[in-house]
Amino acid sequence: GENVEQHPSTLSVQEGDSAVIKCTYSDSASNYFPWYKQELGKRPQLIIDIRSNVGEKKDQRIAVTLNKTAKHFSLHITETQPEDSAVYFCASFTSGTYKYIFGTGTRLKVLA
Amino acid sequence: SAVISQKPSRDICQRGTSLTIQCQVDSQVTMMFWYRQQPGQSLTLIATANQGSEATYESGFVIDKFPISRPNLTFSTLTVSNMSPEDSSIYLCSVGGTGVSDTQYFGPGTRLTVL
């Protein structure tokens, strides 16, 4: 079946450094790629998303890039802060089938 | 984005009993989704709840174990039946991911512990 691979599973960075999380999807028909942040005990919250007709999107310290040919998309967080510590999930969505597939998650720890 | 609430927020239940989780949305939505998230794991879709029709279950999940109701366009319930400790998990409802809005938004979750 279709899946989304996410790497790394854990990531520790020093405060102020950048963090990159990568995902690979299998369904070539996927056309929407959101990223969610889940803090401990909280619900997943959308932080940024990108559609298949766009290669890059940026929102302050976070950015997402998409390579449709390679079926890769990545989350970039610059100038990391301790409050960025959380679990991040990527997902792929196929509007034709309403199919959402989530990655396995990345636990990011920002060390002060 | 939709405002989604769930009740209860948490519960501790005995083996063999059942728990019904409620999900309320502040706007009418066609499809609602129920997910399970086991500790340290990703989100696993249990079923899709459509108003006026039977829920659609994912592989590994059956109606007898997880009956779902969808009486109107703003409300749904998920029942976890004949519980065992393996059912201990967080259960989340969500909306979106349809033709109207591609983005899924999640409820706050119900943390279930089965003893």
Coordinates of C-alpha atoms in Angstrom, one line a residue, chain A residues 14-56:
Chain A
Q14 CA 21.7 23.1 19.7
E15 CA 19.6 26.2 20.1
G16 CA 20.1 28.5 17.2
D17 CA 21.0 25.7 14.8
S18 CA 18.9 24.5 11.9
A19 CA 16.9 21.3 11.8
V20 CA 15.8 19.4 8.7
I21 CA 13.3 16.6 8.5
K22 CA 12.7 14.6 5.4
C23 CA 9.8 12.6 4.0
T24 CA 9.3 10.4 0.9
Y25 CA 5.9 9.5 -0.4
S26 CA 4.9 6.7 -2.7
D27 CA 1.6 7.9 -4.2
S28 CA 2.4 9.9 -7.3
A29 CA -1.1 11.3 -7.3
S30 CA -0.6 13.0 -3.9
N31 CA -1.0 16.7 -4.3
Y32 CA -1.0 18.2 -0.8
F33 CA 1.7 17.9 1.9
P34 CA 1.1 19.3 5.4
W35 CA 3.4 19.3 8.4
Y36 CA 2.1 18.9 11.9
K37 CA 3.7 19.7 15.3
Q38 CA 2.6 17.8 18.3
E39 CA 3.7 18.9 21.7
L40 CA 3.5 16.4 24.6
G41 CA -0.1 15.8 25.6
K42 CA -1.5 18.0 22.9
R43 CA -3.2 17.5 19.5
P44 CA -1.3 17.7 16.2
Q45 CA -1.2 21.3 15.0
L46 CA -0.7 22.3 11.3
I47 CA 2.4 24.4 11.0
I48 CA 3.0 24.7 7.3
D49 CA 1.8 23.0 4.1
I50 CA 2.6 22.9 0.4
R51 CA 0.7 22.0 -2.7
S52 CA 2.1 20.0 -5.6
N53 CA 2.2 23.0 -7.9
V54 CA 4.7 24.8 -5.6
G55 CA 8.3 24.0 -5.0
E56 CA 9.0 25.9 -1.8

